[in-house]
Structures are given as structure tokens and as C-alpha cells.
Coordinates of C-alpha atoms and ligand atoms in Angstrom, one line a residue:
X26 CA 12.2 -28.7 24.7
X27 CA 14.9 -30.5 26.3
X28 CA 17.2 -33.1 24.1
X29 CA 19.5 -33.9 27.1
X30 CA 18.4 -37.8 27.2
X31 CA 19.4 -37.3 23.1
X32 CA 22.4 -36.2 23.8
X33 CA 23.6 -39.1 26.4
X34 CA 22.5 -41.6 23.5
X35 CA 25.4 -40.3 21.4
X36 CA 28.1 -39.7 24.3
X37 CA 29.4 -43.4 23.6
X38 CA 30.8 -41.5 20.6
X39 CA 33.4 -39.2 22.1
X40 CA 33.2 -36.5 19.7
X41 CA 34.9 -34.0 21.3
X42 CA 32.9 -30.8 19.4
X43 CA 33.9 -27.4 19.1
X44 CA 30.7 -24.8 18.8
X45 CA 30.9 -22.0 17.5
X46 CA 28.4 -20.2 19.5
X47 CA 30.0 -17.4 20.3
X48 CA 28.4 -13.9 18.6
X49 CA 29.3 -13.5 15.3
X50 CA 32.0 -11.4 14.3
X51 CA 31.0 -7.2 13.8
X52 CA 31.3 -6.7 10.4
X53 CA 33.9 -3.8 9.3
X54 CA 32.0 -2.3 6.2
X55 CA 33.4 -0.7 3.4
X56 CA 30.7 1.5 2.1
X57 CA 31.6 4.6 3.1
X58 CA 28.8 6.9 4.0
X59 CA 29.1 10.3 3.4
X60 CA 25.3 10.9 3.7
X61 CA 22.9 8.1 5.9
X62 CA 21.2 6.4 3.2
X63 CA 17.2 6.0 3.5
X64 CA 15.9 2.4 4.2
X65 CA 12.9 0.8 2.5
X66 CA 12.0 -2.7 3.4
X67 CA 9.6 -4.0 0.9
X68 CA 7.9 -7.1 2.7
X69 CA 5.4 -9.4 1.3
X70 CA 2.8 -11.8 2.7
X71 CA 3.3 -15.5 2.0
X72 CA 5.2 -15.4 -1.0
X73 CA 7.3 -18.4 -1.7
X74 CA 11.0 -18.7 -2.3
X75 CA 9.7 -19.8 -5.9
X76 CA 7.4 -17.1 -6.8
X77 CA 9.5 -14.7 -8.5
X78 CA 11.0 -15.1 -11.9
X79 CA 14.2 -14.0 -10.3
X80 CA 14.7 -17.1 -7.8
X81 CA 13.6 -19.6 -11.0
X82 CA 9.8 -19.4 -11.6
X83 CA 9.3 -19.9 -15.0
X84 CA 5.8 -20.0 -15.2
X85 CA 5.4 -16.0 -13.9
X86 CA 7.5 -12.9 -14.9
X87 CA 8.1 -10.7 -12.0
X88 CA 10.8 -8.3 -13.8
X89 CA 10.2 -5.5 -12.0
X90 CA 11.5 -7.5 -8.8
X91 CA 13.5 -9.4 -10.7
X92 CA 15.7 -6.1 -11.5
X93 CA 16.4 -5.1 -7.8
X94 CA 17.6 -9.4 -7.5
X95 CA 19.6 -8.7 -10.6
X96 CA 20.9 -5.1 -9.8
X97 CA 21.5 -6.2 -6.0
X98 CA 22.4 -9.3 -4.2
X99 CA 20.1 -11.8 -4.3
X100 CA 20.2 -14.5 -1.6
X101 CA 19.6 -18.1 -2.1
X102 CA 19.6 -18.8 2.0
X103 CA 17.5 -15.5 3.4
X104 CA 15.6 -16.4 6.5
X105 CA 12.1 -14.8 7.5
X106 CA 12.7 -16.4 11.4
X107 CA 9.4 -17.8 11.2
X108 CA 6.8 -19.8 9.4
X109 CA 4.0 -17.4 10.0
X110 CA 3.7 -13.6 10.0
X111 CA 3.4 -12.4 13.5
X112 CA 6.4 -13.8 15.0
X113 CA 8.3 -12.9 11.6
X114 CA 7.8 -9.5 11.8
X115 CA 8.3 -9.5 15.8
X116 CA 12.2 -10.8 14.7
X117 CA 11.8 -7.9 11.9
X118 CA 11.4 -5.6 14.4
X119 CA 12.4 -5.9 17.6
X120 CA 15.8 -8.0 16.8
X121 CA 14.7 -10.8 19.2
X122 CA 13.8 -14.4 18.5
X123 CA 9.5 -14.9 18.6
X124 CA 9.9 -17.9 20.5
X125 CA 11.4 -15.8 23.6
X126 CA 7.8 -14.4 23.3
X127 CA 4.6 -16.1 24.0
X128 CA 2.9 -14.3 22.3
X129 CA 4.2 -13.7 19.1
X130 CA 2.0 -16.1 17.2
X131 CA -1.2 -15.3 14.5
X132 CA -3.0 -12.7 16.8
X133 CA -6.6 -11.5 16.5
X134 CA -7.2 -9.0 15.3
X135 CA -8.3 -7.5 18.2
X136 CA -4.5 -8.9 20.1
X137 CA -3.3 -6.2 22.6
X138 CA 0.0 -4.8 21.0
X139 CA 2.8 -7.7 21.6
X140 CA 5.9 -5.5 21.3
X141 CA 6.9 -4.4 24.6
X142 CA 6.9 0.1 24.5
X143 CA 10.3 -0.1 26.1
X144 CA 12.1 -2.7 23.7
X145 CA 14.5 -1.7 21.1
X146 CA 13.2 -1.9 18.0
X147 CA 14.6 -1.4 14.4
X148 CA 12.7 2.2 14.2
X149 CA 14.0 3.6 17.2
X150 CA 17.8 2.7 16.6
X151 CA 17.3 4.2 13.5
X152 CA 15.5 7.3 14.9
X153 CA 18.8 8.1 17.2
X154 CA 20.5 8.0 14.1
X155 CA 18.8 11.3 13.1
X156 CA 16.0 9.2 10.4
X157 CA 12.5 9.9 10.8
X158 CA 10.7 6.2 10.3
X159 CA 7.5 4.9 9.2
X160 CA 4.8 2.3 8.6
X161 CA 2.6 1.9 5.2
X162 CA 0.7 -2.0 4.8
X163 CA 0.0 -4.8 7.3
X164 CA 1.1 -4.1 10.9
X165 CA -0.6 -7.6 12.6
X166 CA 1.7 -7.2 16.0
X167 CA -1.1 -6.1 18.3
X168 CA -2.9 -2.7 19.2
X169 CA -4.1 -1.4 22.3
X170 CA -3.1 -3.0 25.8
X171 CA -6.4 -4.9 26.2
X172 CA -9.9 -3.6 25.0
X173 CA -8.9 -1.5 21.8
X174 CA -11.7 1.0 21.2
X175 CA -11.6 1.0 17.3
X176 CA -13.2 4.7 17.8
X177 CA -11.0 6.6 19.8
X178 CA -7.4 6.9 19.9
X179 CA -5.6 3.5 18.9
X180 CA -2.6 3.3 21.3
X181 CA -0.4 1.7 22.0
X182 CA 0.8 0.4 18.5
X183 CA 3.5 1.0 16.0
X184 CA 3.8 5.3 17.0
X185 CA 4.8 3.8 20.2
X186 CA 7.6 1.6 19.3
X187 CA 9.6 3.8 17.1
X188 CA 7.5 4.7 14.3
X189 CA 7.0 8.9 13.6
X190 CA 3.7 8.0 10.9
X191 CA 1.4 4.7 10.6
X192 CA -0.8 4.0 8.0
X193 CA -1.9 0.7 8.5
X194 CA -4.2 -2.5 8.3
X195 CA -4.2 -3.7 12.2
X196 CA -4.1 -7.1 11.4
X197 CA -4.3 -9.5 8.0
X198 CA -6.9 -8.9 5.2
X199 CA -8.9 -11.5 6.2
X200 CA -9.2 -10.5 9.7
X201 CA -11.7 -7.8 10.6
X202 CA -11.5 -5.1 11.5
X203 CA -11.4 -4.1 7.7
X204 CA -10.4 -0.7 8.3
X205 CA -7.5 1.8 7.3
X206 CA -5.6 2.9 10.7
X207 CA -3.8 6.4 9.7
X208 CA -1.7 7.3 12.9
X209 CA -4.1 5.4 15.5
X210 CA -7.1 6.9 13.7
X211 CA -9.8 4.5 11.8
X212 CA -9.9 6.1 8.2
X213 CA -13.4 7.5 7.3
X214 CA -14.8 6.4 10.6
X215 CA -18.3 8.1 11.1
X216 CA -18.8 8.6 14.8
X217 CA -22.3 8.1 14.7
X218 CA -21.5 4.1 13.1
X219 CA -19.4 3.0 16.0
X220 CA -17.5 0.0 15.0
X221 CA -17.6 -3.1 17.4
X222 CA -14.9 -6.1 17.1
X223 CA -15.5 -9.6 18.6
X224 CA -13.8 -12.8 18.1
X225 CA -15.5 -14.9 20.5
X226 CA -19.3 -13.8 19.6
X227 CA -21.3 -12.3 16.5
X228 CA -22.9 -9.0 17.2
X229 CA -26.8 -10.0 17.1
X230 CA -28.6 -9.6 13.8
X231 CA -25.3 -9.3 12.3
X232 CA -24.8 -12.1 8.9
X233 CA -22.2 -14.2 8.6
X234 CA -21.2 -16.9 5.4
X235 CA -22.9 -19.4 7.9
X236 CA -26.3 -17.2 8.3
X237 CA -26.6 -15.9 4.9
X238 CA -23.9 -18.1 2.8
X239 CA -25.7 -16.0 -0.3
X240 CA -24.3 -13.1 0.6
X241 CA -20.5 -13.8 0.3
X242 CA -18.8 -13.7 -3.8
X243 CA -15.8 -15.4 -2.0
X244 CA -16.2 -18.9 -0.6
X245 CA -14.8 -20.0 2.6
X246 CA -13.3 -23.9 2.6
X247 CA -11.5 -23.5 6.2
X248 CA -12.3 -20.8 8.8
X249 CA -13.4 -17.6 7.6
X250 CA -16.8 -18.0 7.9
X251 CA -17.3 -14.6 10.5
X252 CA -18.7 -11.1 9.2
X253 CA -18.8 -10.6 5.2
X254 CA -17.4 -7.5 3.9
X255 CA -17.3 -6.8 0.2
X256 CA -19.0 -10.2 -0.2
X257 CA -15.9 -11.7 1.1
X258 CA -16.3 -13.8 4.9
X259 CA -13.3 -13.2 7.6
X260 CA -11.8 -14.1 10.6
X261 CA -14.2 -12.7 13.5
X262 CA -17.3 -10.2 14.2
X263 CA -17.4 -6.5 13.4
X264 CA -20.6 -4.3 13.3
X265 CA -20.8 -0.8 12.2
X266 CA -18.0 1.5 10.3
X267 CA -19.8 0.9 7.1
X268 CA -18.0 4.2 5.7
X269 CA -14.5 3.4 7.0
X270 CA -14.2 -0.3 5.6
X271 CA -11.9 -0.7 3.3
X272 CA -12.1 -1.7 -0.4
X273 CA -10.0 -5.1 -1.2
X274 CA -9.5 -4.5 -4.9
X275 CA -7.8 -1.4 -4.5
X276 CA -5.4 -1.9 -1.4
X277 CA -2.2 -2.3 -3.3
X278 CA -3.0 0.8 -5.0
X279 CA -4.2 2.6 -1.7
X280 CA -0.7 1.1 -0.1
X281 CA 1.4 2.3 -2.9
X282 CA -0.2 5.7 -3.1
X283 CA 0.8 6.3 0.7
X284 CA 4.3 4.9 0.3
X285 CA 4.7 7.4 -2.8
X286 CA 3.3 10.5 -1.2
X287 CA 5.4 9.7 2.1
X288 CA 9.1 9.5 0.2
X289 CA 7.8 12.3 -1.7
X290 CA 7.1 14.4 1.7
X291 CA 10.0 13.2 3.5
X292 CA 13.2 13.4 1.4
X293 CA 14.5 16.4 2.8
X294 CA 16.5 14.1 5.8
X295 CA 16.9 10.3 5.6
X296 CA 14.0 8.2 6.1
X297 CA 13.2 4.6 7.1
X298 CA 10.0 3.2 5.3
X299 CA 8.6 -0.3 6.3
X300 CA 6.5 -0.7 3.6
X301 CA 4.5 -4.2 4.4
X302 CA 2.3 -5.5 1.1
X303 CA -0.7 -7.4 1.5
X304 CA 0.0 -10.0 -1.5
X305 CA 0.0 -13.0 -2.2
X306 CA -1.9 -13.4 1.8
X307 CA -5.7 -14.8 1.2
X308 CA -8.0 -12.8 0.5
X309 CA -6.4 -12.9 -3.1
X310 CA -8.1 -10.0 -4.6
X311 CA -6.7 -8.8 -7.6
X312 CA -7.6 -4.9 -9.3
X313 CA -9.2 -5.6 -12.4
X314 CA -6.2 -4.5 -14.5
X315 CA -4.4 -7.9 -13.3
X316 CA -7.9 -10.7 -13.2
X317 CA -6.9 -13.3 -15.5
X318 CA -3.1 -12.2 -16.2
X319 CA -1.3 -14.7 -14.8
X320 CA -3.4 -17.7 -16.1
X321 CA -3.1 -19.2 -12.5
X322 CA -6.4 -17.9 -11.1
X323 CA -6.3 -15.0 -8.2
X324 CA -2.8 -16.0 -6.0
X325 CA -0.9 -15.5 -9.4
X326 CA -2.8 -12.6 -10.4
X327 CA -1.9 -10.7 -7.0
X328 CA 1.9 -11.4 -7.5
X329 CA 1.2 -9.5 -10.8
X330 CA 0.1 -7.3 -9.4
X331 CA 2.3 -7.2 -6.2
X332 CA 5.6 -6.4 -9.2
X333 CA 3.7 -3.8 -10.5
X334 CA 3.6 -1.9 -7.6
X335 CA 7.0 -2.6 -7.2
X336 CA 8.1 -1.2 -10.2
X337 CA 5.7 2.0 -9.8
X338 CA 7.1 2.7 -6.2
X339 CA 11.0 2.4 -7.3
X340 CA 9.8 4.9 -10.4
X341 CA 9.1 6.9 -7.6
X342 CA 12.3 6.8 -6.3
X343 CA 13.7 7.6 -9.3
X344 CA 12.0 10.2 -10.0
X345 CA 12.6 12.1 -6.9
X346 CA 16.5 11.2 -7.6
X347 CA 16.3 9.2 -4.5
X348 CA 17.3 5.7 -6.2
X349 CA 21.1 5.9 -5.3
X350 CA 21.0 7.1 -2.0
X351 CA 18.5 4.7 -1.0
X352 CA 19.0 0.9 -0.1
X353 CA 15.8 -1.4 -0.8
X354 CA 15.4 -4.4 1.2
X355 CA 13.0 -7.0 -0.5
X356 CA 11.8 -10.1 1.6
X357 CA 8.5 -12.0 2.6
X358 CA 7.2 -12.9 5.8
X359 CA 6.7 -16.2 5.6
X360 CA 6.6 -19.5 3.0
X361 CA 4.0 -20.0 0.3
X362 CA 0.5 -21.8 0.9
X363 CA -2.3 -22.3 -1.6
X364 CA -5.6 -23.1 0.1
X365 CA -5.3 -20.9 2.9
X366 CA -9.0 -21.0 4.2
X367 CA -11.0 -19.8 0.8
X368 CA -11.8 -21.7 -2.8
X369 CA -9.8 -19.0 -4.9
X370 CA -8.4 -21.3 -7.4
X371 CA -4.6 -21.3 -6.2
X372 CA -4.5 -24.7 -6.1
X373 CA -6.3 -26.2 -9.4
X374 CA -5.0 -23.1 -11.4
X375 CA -1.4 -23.7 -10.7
X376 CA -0.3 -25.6 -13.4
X377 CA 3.3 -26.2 -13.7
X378 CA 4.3 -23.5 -11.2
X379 CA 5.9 -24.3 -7.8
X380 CA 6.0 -21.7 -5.4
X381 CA 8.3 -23.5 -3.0
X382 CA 10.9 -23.2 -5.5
X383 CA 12.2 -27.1 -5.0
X384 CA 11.7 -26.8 -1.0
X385 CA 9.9 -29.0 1.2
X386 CA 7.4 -27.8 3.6
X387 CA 5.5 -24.2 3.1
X388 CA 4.0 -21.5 5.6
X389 CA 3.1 -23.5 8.7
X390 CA 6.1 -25.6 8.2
X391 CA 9.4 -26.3 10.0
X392 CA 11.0 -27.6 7.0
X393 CA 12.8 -25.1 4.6
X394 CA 10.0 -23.7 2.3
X395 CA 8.6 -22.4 5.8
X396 CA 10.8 -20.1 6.1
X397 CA 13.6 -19.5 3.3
X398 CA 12.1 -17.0 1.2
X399 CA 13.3 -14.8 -1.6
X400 CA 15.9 -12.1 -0.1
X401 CA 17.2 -9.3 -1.4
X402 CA 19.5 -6.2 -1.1
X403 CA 19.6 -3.6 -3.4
X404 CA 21.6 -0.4 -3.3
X405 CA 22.1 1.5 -7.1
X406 CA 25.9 2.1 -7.6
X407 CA 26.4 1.2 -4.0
X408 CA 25.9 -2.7 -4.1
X409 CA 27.5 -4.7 -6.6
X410 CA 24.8 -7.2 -8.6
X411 CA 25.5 -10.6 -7.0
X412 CA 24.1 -14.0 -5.9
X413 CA 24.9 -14.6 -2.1
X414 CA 25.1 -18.2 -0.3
X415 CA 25.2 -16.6 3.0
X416 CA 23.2 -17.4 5.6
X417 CA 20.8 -14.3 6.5
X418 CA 17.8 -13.7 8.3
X419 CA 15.7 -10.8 8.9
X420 CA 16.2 -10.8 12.6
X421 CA 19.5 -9.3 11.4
X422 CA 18.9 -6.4 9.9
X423 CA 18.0 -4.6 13.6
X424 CA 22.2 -4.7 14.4
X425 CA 22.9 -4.8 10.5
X426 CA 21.6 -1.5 9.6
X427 CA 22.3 -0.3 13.0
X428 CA 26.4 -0.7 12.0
X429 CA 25.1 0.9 8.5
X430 CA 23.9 3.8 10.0
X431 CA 27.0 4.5 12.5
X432 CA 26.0 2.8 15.8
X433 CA 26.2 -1.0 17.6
X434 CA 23.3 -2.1 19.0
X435 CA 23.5 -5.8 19.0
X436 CA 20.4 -7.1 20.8
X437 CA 20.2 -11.0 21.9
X438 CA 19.2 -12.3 19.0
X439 CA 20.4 -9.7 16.1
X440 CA 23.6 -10.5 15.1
X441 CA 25.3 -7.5 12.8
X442 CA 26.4 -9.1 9.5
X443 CA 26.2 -5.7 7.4
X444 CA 29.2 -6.9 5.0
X445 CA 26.6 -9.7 4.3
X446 CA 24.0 -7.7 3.2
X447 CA 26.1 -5.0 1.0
X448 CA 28.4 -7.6 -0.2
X449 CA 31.8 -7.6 0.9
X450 CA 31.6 -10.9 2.7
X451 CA 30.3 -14.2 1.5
X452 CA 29.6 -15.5 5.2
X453 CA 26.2 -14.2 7.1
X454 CA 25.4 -16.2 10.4
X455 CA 26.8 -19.1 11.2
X456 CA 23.5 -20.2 13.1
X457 CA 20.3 -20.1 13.1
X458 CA 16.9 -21.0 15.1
X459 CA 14.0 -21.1 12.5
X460 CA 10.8 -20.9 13.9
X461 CA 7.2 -22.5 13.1
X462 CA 4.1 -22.4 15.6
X463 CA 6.5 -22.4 18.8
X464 CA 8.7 -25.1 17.7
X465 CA 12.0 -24.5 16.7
X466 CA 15.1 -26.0 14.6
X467 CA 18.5 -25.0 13.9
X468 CA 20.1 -24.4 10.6
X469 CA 23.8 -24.5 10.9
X470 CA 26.2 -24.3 7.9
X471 CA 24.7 -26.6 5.1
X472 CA 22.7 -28.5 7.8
X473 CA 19.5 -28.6 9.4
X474 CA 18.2 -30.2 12.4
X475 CA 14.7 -30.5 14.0
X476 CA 14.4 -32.0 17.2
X477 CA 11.5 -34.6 18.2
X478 CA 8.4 -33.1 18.4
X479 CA 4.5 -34.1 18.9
X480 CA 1.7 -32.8 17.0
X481 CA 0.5 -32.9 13.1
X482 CA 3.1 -34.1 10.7
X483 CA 1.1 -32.8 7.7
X484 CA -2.0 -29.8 7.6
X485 CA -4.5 -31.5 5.4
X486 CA -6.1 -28.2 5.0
X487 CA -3.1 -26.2 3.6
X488 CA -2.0 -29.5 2.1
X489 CA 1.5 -29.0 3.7
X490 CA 4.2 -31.0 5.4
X491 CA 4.6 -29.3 8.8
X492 CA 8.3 -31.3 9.6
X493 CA 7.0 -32.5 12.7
X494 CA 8.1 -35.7 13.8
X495 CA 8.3 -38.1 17.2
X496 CA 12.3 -38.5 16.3
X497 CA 15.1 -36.3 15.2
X498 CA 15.1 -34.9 11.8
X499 CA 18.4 -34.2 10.2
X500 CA 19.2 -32.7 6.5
X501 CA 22.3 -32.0 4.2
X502 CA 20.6 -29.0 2.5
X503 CA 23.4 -28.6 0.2
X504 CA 23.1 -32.0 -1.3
X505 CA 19.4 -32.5 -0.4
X506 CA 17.5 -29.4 -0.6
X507 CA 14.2 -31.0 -1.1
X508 CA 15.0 -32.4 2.5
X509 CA 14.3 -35.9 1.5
X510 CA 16.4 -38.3 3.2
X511 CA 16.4 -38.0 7.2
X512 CA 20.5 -38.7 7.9
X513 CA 19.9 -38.3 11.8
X514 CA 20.7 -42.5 12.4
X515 CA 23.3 -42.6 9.6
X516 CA 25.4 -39.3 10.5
X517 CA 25.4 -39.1 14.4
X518 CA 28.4 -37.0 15.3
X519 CA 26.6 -34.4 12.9
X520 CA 23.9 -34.9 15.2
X521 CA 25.5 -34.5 18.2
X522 CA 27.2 -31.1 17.2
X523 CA 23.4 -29.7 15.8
X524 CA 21.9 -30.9 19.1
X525 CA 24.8 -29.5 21.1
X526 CA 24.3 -26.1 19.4
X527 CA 20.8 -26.3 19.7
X528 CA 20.8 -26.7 23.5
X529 CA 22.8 -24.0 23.8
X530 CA 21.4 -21.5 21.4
X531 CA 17.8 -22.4 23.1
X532 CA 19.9 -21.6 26.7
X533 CA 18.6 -25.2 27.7
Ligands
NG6_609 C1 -4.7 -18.7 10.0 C2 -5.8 -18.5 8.9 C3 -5.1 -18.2 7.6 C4 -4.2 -17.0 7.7 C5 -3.2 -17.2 8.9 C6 -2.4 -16.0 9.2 C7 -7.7 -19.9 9.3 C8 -8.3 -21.3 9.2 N1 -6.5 -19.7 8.8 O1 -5.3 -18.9 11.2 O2 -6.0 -18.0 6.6 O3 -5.0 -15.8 8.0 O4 -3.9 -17.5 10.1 O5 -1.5 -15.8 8.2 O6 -8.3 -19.1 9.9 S1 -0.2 -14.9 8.5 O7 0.5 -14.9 7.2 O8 -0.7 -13.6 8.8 O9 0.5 -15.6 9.5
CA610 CA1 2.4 -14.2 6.1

């Protein structure tokens, strides 16, 4: 959008502003590398800058994350780049802001692969540098290049934008098809079961919660009243593969046992795992070892459950005397939500807990609890435990670990702030565009700024704040974290500089 007519309202002011656009500085790191490391990035789904016990929940114990925040760097201003998952891990992988994308917003799960073959992306710079790479969880960037046939080969999709192995869920657990992808294959697929995937029309006999509501054990409060499988309703049609649909209760196990066997299988040469967790993402569906643990009903139950695995997969580690020659990189993919589209309890078993951690705003939303979500960098005997103010976002981590392994590959959007992430400096970016359903704002120093926008202010459904607005929004996070008073008409050369910056960031 264009602020230009802004902009002339505050000219009377003659604030003569220096940006500071200009490409961050390349980080000069002082880890010195005798052997290339192997990457893990540990990403979850929806979990909120105040779910762990780590970043202040006091309500839920999450030690085994808790020990990589307390053994590592823990970051109190990590950015996902976006409020919701696809264009999150588009940034995550491809170094480039979603919004230069059209397309990188929730996809079907039926979406035609949005990651263009010939882009960079985080696994191929890290394939040049000699690592073989690969893919274990939620994928949700688009398969195929138009009509995916779920029974053949499944191509294009993450083996061909830098990743040697997949073993994958194409889209979100709540969006069919409900199958396990193992290098473009459907697991368990029996060729004489065909499955079919619509998301425009049910297959014909086929129940749905609408047609048989008695068939589902989940209840659906908005959307996800499509095909039932395992007595839970989703997002679209899909008819057949009864033998290759997957079982929700155990896919953190599942997950966790394919992460294990591949670092296991792979540790002769340095390896680059993108190991993307289902939890806490609707469906919330707990193994049986966590129901009831948490006290706060099935979303608390699955962040249990979501440490567990944690802690099981750095056990791994250890015990393959990989742990110090390995740096873990924990994040989430987006803010927290509690009624996201099923009655699962999240919201009346709460209780005292607040997953925002003292933000405004959740998944969905421009304002910080969209997007700032817990961040952390862990490296045994490399990485020196700290807390980190910096400014960091995932986007980063393309030219970051690029620098890490021994190369430069700054794309548009990724800047390289490696001494960041490992420590030896206390500055990340000096600006950033956050992202939520298109729109964007700029975080800059302590300050945020969201430009005028139309559309809902506030999601009923989700019960969130979306930090849309028909004027300029404008916050001091340092003194006003909770983004509760609006400073745009009392501080307008702040304003000016933000909108400047914007503009140019935004190339407008
Ligand atoms: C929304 C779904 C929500 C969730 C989200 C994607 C409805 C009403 N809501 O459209 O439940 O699936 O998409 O979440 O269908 S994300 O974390 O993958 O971005
Ligand atoms: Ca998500």
C-alpha cells in the first residue's frame, strides 16, 4: 500500500531523517569451525511466545526445551516473518519475504508447490556446502505443479528444492490428505484404493461432520466440517487410501522415530535436518501417555507432549555423540490461538496460562503475539548460555548459516547476522517487515508501526485482535509491550522515520 499522502501530512515537520536501510553489516564470526557442524531446526506449529516455561509460563513445565533456552541463547525478540504458517516457512526457506509472493498464504492442501524449483533455498546452500539435507513433519508449501496425483510420483515438492530425503505431512493435520509422503510416495498406499482430493466438492456417498455429524469424536465450531478421519472432520474431500491414512495420536511419535533413525543413518558427513512438529496446530491430539497432564485440556497436553519429544530426540543426539558438533535451532511458525476451528477445550481449560506471554494480538495478527515467538540457538560448548535482545527472524538464518557454513549468499530479504545467532553480537537486524494475511508492518529498533489498513479489526472466531486499523498504528515496544497505547498522533517524527523506512523497505 502506498503511505505517500501520510507522509506529505508530516513534511510541515522538517525532520530531516537518516534511514538506515542499507544491508546490514556481514557478520565476522568467531567460532572457528574446524569441522561443518550439522543443523537441526526444531519448528513448531502455533506455539506462543508464552508457552514454554523457559520464556515465563508458569502454569506448564517444558524443561526439556527449557534446557536448550537455558544452555543456548534464548531470544526475547525472534521473528517467525509471518502470522501464519505457509508464508513463515516460505521466509524459512527460501530467504525471501512471503509478501513478494502471492501465493504464500494457507494453501490447500491440494496447492501446487509455491517455491519456485530454481530459487535458492536454505537446503541447497547448504547442500554446496558438502551437507546432505532433509525434511521430517509438516511441509504445507505446495506439491505438484497443478493436479497432484496422490498415487503416483508426488513432484515437484521439497526433493526438488534442495532436500536429499522427505518424509512428510503435505499440508496441516487438519487438512486432508491425511497421509504420510516418504520421498513423493504416499505411505501404505494400496493401489487398488486410489485416493482422490477435492476442496471444492465431496466425492459422492462420501460422509462428512455435516452428513453424519455422529460419526466424528472431534467437534467442529468453525470450518472443518469436510471428510472425517479417525472420527475427527477436516479441511476438504478425500476418498479412498483407507490403509495409508495416518493415525493422529501417534504422529509425534511417528515424527520423532524418523528424525531419530535419519541422524542415526546420516552422521557419517554433516547433515541439515528440518524437523517441522505438528504441535500445538488443531487437531490437538494427544498420545495417551500425555491426556490429562497438563490440566488444560488437549492444547496443553500436546505441548507436553511436544517437550517430550524434544527431550527424546536431543537423547538421541547424545547418544550418538553428536550433541556438540551439532547446533539446534528451536522456533515456531507462527503465534498462539485457542479455538482454532474445533471445541477441544483450549479455551475454557486454560486457567491462568497465557500463551501470548504479555503480547497483544496471536496467529492471524499483525500485532506482536502474531509473530514474536520463542527463539532459540543452541550449540553445546560452542554457544555460551545467554538471553539475547536482538532483533532476529527466521528469514535470516538462509545468509546466517550460509556465513556459518563458509559461504555468502545474501538473498533480498535474508540478511546474514550469524554473530547474532551464536552470540558475539548483541545487535540482529535493524529492520523488519512482519507479515499477517498480506499486510505488512515494520518493526524497527524498540518501535513498531502498522500502516492504515481495511478489513477486520478483531477474528471473533479465534477471539483475536488482528491490528488492523483505518489509521496508523504506532508502538514503543520497549515501554509498551502489550501495545496498548497508539503514539502515532503524539510522536510524529517517529512516525515519519517508520513510514519513511517502510516505503522504502516495501520498494514503494
Ligand atoms: C485456517 C483454519 C485453521 C488452520 C489455519 C492454518 C479454518 C476455519 N481455519 O484456515 O484451523 O488450519 O487455516 O494454520 O479452516 S497454519 O498454522 O497452518 O497457518
Ligand atoms: Ca502455524
Amino acid at each position: 500500500m502506498c503511505l505517500k499522502n501520510i507522509i506529505f501530512k508530516f513534511l510541515f515537520l522538517s525532520v530531516f531523517i537518516v534511514t538506515s536501510c542499507k544491508s546490514e553489516k556481514t557478520a565476522e564470526k568467531s567460532i572457528n569451525t574446524s569441522k561443518k557442524p550439522n543443523i537441526v531446526v526444531i519448528y513448531l506449529d502455533d506455539l506462543g511466545y508464552g508457552d514454554l516455561s523457559a520464556y515465563g509460563a508458569t502454569e506448564i513445565q517444558t524443561p526439556n526445551i527449557d534446557a536448550l533456552a537455558n544452555g543456548g541463547i534464548k531470544f526475547t525478540n525472534g521473528y517467525a516473518s509471518s502470522a501464519t504458517c505457509t508464508p513463515s516457512r516460505y521466509a524459512l526457506l527460501t530467504g525471501v519475504y512471503p509478501w513478494r509472493n502471492k501465493n504464500a498464504r494457507i494453501l490447500a492442501g491440494s496447492a501446487p508447490l509455491i517455491i519456485d524449483v530454481a530459487q535458492q533455498t536454505l537446503p541447497k546452500v547448504l547442500k554446496k556446502q558438502g551437507y546432505q539435507t532433509a525434511i521430517v513433519g509438516k511441509w504445507h508449501l505446495g506439491l505438484g505443479s497443478g493436479d497432484v496425483n496422490w498415487n503416483g510420483k508426488i513432484t515437484p515438492g521439497p526433493n526438488e528444492v534442495g532436500f536429499d530425503s522427505s518424509y512428510i505431512m503435505a499440508a496441516t493435520q487438519d487438512r486432508v490428505p491425511t497421509v504420510y509422503i516418504d520421498n513423493g510416495h504416499v505411505v501404505g498406499l494400496d493401489k487398488n484404493d486410489p485416493i482422490e482430493v477435492d476442496y471444492k466438492k465431496n466425492f459422492e456417498g462420501e460422509p462428512t461432520a455435516k452428513s453424519n455429524p455422529e460419526m466424528t469424536t472431534m467437534k467442529w465450531h468453525h470450518g472443518h466440517n469436510n471428510s472425517i478421519v479417525n472420527g475427527i472432520p477436516r479441511i476438504g474431500f478425500m476418498k479412498g487410501g483407507e490403509a495409508a491414512k495416518w493415525t493422529d495420536i501417534d504422529m509425534a511419535d511417528h515424527f520423532l522415530g524418523k528424525a531419530q533413525e535419519y541422524v542415526k543413518t546420516h552422521k557419517e558427513q554433516p547433515f541439515f535436518l528440518y524437523y517441522a512438529m505438528q504441535q500445538p496446530h488443531v487437531p490437538r491430539t494427544p498420545h495417551p501417555r500425555f491426556v490429562g497432564k497438563s490440566g488444560m485440556g488437549p492444547r496443553g497436553d500436546v505441548i507436553l507432549e511436544a517437550d517430550w519429544v524434544v527431550g527424546e530426540f536431543i537423547n538421541t543426539l547424545k547418544e550418538e555423540g553428536l550433541l556438540e558438533n551439532t547446533l539446534i535451532v528451536f522456533s515456531s511458525d507462527n503465534g498462539p490461538v485457542l479455538n482454532d476451528g474445533y471445541f477441544d477445550d483450549a479455551v475454557e481449560k486454560l486457567g491462568k496460562h497465557d500463551p501470548k506471554g504479555g503480547l497483544r494480538g496471536g496467529k492471524y495478527s499483525l500485532l506482536e503475539a502474531g509473530t514474536r515467538v520463542p527463539f532459540i540457538t543452541y550449540w553445546k560448548g560452542t554457544i555460551k548460555p545467554a538471553v539475547s535482545d536482538a532483533i532476529v527472524c527466521q528469514m535470516d538464518l538462509l545468509a546466517s548459516l550460509a556465513n556459518l557454513t563458509g559461504t555468502s549468499e545474501e538473498t533480498t530479504d535474508s540478511k546474514d547476522i550469524l554473530s547474532a545467532f551464536i552470540g558475539d553480537a548483541d545487535k540482529g537486524r535493524d529492520h523488519l517487515l512482519i507479515e499477517a494475511n498480506s499486510k505488512t508492518a515494520l518493526r524497527s529498533g524498540d518501535w513498531l508501526m502498522i500502516p492504515p489498513y481495511k478489513g477486520w479489526e478483531f477474528n471473533k472466531k479465534v477471539n483475536t485482535d488482528l491490528g488492523v486499523l483505518p489509521k496508523l498504528q504506532l508502538y514503543n515496544l520497549k515501554e509498551d509491550v502489550g501495545q496498548q497505547k497508539n503514539l502515532a498522533e503524539t510522536n510524529p517524527e517517529k512516525l515519519a522515520e517508520m513510514i519513511q523506512v517502510y516505503e522504502s523497505l516495501r520498494g514503494e
